[in-house]
PDB file of C-alpha atoms in Angstrom:
ATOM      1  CA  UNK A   1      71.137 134.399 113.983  1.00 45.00           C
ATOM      2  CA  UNK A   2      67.894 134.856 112.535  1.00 47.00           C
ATOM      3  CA  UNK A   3      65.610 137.548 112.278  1.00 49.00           C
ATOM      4  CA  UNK A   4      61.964 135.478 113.391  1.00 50.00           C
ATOM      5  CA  UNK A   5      61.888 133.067 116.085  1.00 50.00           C
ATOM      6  CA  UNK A   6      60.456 130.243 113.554  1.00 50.00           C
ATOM      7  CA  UNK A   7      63.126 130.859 111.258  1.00 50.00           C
ATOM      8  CA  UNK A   8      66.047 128.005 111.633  1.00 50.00           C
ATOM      9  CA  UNK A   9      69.757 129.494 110.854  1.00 48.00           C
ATOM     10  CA  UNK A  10      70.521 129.598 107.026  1.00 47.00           C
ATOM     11  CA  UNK A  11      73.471 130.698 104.876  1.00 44.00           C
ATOM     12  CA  UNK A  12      72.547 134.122 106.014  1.00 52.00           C
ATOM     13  CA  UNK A  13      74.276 133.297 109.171  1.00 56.00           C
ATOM     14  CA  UNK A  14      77.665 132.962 107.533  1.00 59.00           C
ATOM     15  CA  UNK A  15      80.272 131.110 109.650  1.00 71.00           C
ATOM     16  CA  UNK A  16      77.973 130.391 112.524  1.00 82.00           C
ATOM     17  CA  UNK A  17      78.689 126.990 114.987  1.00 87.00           C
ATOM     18  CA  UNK A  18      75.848 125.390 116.672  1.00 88.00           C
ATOM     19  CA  UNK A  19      76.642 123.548 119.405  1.00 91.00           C
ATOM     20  CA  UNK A  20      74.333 120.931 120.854  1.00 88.00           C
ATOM     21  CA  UNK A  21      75.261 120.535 124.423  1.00 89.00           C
ATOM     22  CA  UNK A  22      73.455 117.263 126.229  1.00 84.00           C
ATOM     23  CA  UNK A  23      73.271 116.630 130.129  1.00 82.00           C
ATOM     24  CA  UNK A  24      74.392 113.212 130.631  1.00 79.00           C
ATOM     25  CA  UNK A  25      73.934 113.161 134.367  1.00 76.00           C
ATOM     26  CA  UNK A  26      71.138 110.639 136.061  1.00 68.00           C
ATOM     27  CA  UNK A  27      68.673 113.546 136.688  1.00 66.00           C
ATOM     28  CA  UNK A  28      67.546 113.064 132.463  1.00 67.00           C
ATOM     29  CA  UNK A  29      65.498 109.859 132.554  1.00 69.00           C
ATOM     30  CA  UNK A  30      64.877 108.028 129.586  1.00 73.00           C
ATOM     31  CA  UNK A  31      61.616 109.036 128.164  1.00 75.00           C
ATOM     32  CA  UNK A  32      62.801 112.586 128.771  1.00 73.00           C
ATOM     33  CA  UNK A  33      65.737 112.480 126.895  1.00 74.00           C
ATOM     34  CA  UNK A  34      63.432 110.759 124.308  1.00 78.00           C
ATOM     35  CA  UNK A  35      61.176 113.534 124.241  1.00 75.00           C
ATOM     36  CA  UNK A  36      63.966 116.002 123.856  1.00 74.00           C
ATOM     37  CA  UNK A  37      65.724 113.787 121.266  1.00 80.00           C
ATOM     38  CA  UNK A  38      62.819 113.731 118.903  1.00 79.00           C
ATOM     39  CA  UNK A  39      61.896 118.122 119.280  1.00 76.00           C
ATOM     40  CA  UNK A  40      66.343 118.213 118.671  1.00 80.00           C
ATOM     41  CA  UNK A  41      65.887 115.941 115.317  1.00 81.00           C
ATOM     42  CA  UNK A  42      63.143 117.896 113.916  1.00 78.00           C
ATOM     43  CA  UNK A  43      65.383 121.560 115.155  1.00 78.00           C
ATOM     44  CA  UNK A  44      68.548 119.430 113.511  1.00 78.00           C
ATOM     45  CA  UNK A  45      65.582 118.732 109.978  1.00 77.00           C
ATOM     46  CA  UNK A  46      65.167 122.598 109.653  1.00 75.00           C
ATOM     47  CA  UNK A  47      68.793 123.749 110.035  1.00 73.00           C
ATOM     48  CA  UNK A  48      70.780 124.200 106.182  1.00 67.00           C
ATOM     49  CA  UNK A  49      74.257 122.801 106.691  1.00 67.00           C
ATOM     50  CA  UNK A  50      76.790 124.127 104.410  1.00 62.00           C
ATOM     51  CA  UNK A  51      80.371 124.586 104.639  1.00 58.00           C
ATOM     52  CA  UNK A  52      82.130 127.503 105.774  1.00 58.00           C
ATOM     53  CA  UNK A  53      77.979 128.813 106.792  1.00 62.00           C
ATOM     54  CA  UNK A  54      76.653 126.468 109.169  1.00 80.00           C
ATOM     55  CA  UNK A  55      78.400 123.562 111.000  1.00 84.00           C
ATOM     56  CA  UNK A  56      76.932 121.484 114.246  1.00 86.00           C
ATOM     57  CA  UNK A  57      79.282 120.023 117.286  1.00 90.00           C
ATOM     58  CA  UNK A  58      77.314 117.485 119.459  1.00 89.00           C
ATOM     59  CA  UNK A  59      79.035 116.959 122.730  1.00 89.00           C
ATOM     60  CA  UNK A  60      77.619 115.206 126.447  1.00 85.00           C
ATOM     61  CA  UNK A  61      78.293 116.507 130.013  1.00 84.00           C
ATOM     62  CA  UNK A  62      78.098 115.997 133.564  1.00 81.00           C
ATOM     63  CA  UNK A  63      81.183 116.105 135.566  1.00 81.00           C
ATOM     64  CA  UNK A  64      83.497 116.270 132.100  1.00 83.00           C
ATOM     65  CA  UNK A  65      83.221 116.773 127.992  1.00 86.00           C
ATOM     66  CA  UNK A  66      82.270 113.289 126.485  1.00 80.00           C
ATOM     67  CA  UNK A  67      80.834 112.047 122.999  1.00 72.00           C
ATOM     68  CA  UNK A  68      81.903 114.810 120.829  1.00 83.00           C
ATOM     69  CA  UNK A  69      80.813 115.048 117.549  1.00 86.00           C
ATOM     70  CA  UNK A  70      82.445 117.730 116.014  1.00 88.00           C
ATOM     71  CA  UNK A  71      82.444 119.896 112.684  1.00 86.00           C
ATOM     72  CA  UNK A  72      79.427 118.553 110.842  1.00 85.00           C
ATOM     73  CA  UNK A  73      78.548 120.525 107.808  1.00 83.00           C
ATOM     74  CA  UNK A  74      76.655 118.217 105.299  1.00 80.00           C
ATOM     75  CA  UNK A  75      72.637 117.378 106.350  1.00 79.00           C
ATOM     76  CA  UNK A  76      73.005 113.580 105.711  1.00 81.00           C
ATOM     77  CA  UNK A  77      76.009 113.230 107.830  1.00 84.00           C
ATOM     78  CA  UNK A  78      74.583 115.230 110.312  1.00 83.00           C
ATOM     79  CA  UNK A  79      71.022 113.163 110.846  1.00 82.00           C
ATOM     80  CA  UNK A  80      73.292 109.631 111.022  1.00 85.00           C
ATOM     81  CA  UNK A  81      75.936 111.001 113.359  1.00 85.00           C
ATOM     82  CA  UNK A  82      72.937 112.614 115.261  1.00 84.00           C
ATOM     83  CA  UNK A  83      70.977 109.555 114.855  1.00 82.00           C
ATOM     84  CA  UNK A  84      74.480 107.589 116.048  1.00 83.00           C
ATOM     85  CA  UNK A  85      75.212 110.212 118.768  1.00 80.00           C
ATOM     86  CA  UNK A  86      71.961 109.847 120.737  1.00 78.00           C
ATOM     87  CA  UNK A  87      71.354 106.011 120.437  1.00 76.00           C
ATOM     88  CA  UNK A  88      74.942 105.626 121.805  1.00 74.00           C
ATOM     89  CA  UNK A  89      75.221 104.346 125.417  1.00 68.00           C
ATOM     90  CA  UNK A  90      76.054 106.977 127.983  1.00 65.00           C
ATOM     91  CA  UNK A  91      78.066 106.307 131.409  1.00 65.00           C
ATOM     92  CA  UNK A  92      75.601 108.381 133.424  1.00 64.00           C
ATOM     93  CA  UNK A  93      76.844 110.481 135.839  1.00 64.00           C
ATOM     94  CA  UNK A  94      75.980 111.912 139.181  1.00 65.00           C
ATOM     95  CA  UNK A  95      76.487 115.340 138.886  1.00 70.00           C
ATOM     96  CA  UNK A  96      75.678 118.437 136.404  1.00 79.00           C
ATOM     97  CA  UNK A  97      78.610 120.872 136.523  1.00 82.00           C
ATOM     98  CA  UNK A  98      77.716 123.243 134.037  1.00 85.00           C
ATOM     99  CA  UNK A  99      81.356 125.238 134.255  1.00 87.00           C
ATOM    100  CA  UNK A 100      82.852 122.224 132.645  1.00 87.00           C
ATOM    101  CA  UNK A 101      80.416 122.726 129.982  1.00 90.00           C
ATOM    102  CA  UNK A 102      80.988 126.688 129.409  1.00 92.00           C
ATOM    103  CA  UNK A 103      84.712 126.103 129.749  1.00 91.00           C
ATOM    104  CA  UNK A 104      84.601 124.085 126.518  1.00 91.00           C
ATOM    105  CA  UNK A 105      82.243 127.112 124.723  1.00 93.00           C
ATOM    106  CA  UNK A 106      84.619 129.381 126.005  1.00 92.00           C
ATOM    107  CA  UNK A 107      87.119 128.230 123.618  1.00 90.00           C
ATOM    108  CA  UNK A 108      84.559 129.392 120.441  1.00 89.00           C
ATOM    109  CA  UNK A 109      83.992 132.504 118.931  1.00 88.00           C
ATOM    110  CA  UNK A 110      81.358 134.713 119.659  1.00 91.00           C
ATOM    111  CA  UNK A 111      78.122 134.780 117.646  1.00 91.00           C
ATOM    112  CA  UNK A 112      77.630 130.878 117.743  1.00 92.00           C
ATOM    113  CA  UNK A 113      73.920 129.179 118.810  1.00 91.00           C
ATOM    114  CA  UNK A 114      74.313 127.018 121.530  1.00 93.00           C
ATOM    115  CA  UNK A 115      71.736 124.057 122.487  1.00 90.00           C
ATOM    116  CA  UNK A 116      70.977 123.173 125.895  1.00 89.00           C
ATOM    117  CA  UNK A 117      69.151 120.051 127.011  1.00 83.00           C
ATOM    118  CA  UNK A 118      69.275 119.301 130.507  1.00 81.00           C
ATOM    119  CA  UNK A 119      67.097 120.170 133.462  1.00 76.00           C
ATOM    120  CA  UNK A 120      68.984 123.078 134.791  1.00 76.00           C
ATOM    121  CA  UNK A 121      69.755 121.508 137.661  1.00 71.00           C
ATOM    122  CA  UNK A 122      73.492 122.152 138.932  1.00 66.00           C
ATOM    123  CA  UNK A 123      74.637 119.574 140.918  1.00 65.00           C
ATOM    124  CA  UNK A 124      78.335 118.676 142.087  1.00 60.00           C
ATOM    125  CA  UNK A 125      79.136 116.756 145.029  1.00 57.00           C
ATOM    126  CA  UNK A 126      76.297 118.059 147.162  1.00 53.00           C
ATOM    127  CA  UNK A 127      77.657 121.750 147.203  1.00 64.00           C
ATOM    128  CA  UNK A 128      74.806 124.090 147.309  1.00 65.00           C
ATOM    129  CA  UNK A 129      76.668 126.938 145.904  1.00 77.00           C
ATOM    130  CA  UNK A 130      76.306 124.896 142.688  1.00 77.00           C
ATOM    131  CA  UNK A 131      73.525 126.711 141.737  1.00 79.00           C
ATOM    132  CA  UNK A 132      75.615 129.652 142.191  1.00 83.00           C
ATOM    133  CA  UNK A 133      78.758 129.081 140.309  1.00 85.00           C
ATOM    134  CA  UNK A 134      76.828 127.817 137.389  1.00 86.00           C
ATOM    135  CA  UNK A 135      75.105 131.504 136.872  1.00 89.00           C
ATOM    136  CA  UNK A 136      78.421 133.038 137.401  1.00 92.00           C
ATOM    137  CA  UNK A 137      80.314 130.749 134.524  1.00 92.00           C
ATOM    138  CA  UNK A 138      76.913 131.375 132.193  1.00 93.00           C
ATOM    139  CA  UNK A 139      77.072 135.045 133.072  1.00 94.00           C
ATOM    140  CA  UNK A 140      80.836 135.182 132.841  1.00 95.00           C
ATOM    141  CA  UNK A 141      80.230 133.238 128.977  1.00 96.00           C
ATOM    142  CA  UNK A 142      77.456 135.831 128.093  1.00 95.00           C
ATOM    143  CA  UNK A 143      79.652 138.456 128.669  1.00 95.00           C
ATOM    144  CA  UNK A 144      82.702 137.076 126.793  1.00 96.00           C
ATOM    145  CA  UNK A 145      80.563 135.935 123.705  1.00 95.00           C
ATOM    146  CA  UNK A 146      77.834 138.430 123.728  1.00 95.00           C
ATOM    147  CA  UNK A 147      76.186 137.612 120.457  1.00 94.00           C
ATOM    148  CA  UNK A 148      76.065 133.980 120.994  1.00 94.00           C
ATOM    149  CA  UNK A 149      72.569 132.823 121.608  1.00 94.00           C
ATOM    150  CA  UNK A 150      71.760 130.030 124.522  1.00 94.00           C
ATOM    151  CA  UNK A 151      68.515 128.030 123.435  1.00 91.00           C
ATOM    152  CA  UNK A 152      67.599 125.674 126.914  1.00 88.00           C
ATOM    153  CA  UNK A 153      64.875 122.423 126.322  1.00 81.00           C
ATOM    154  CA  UNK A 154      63.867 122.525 129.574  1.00 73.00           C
ATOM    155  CA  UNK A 155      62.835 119.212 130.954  1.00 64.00           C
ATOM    156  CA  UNK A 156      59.198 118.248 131.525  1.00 60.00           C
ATOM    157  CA  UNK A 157      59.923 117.365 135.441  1.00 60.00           C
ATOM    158  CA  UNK A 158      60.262 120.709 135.730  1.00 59.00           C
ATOM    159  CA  UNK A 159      56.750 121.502 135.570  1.00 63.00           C
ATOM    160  CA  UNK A 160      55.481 125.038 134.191  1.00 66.00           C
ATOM    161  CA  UNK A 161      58.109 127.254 136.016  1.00 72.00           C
ATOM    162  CA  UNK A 162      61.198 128.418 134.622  1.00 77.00           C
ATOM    163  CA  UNK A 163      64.404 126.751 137.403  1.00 78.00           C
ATOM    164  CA  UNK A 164      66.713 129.744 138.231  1.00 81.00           C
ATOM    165  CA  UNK A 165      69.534 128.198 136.694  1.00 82.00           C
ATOM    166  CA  UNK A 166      68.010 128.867 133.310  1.00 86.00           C
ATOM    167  CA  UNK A 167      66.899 132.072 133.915  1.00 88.00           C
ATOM    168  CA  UNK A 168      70.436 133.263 134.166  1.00 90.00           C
ATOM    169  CA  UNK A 169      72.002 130.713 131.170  1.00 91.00           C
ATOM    170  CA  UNK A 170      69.182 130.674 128.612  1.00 92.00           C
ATOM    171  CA  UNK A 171      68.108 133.334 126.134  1.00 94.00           C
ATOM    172  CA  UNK A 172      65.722 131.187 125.134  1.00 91.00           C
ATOM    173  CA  UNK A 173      63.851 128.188 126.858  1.00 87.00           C
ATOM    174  CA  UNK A 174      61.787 125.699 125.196  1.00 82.00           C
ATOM    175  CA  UNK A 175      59.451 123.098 127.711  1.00 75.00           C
ATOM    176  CA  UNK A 176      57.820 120.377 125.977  1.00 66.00           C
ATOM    177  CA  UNK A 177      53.923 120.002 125.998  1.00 65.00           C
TER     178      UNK A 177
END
């Protein structure tokens, strides 16, 4: 959606969706998802909203959709719904089941940017073939909506490797400092 890497999305991206998808399971403490907040806010201050060019969707999940924010295309409402969105309370939940997440992408058109903070850490009901199914629903995705774009925050716990979850999932991974 944009030809450099520093470049945000503009109205040269015409009808493009971004999608800001945000782990709401236990494994994102608080000062991550503080850390995260404050690189998506200054992501969400470079992005031109316009309508019919750019909108932004917000939306929380762990074992199911929550807290969506939907069709946002004017910058003020976006930084108070964003501002609204993130300082809401969240009913943390156990697990991370990323298919529940792609299911709901599924259902946009190709071409869109889609925002990933979590830790990339599948996790549902102790199954280890979590891991699994979560690369075959992001592979199954990539292949259904090849020019969308996947852009992971990955969290800090992580350390300086990249987890396998988004090395099949992400086109792009951001790690803080």
């Amino acid at each position: 959606p944009t030809l450099s890497p520093t470049q945000s999305p503009t109205s040269s991206c015409p009808n493009t969706k971004i999608s800001v998808a945000v782990d709401a399971s236990w494994s994102i403490d608080k000062g991550e998802m503080e850390r995260q907040k404050y690189a998506l806010r200054g992501l969400l201050d470079r992005i031109v909203l316009k309508d019919d060019v750019l909108t932004l969707d917000m939306f929380t999940f762990s074992n199911r959709i929550e807290a969506v924010v939907e069709g946002i295309t004017n910058p003020v409402t976006a930084r108070n719904q964003f501002n609204t969105f993130f300082d809401s309370p969240v009913d943390k939940k156990r697990s991370t089941d990323y298919t529940v997440m792609y299911d709901k992408l599924e259902q946009e058109e190709n071409g869109n940017i889609i925002v990933m903070v979590t830790d990339g850490r599948p996790w549902i009901n102790m199954n280890k073939k979590a891991k699994k199914q979560a690369c075959r629903t992001a592979k199954a995705f990539k292949q259904s909506h090849p020019d969308s774009k996947v852009y992971c925050f990955q969290s800090a716990k992580a350390g300086p490797t990249t987890v396998p979850f988004f090395k099949c999932s992400c086109d792009f991974i951001w790690r803080p400092p």
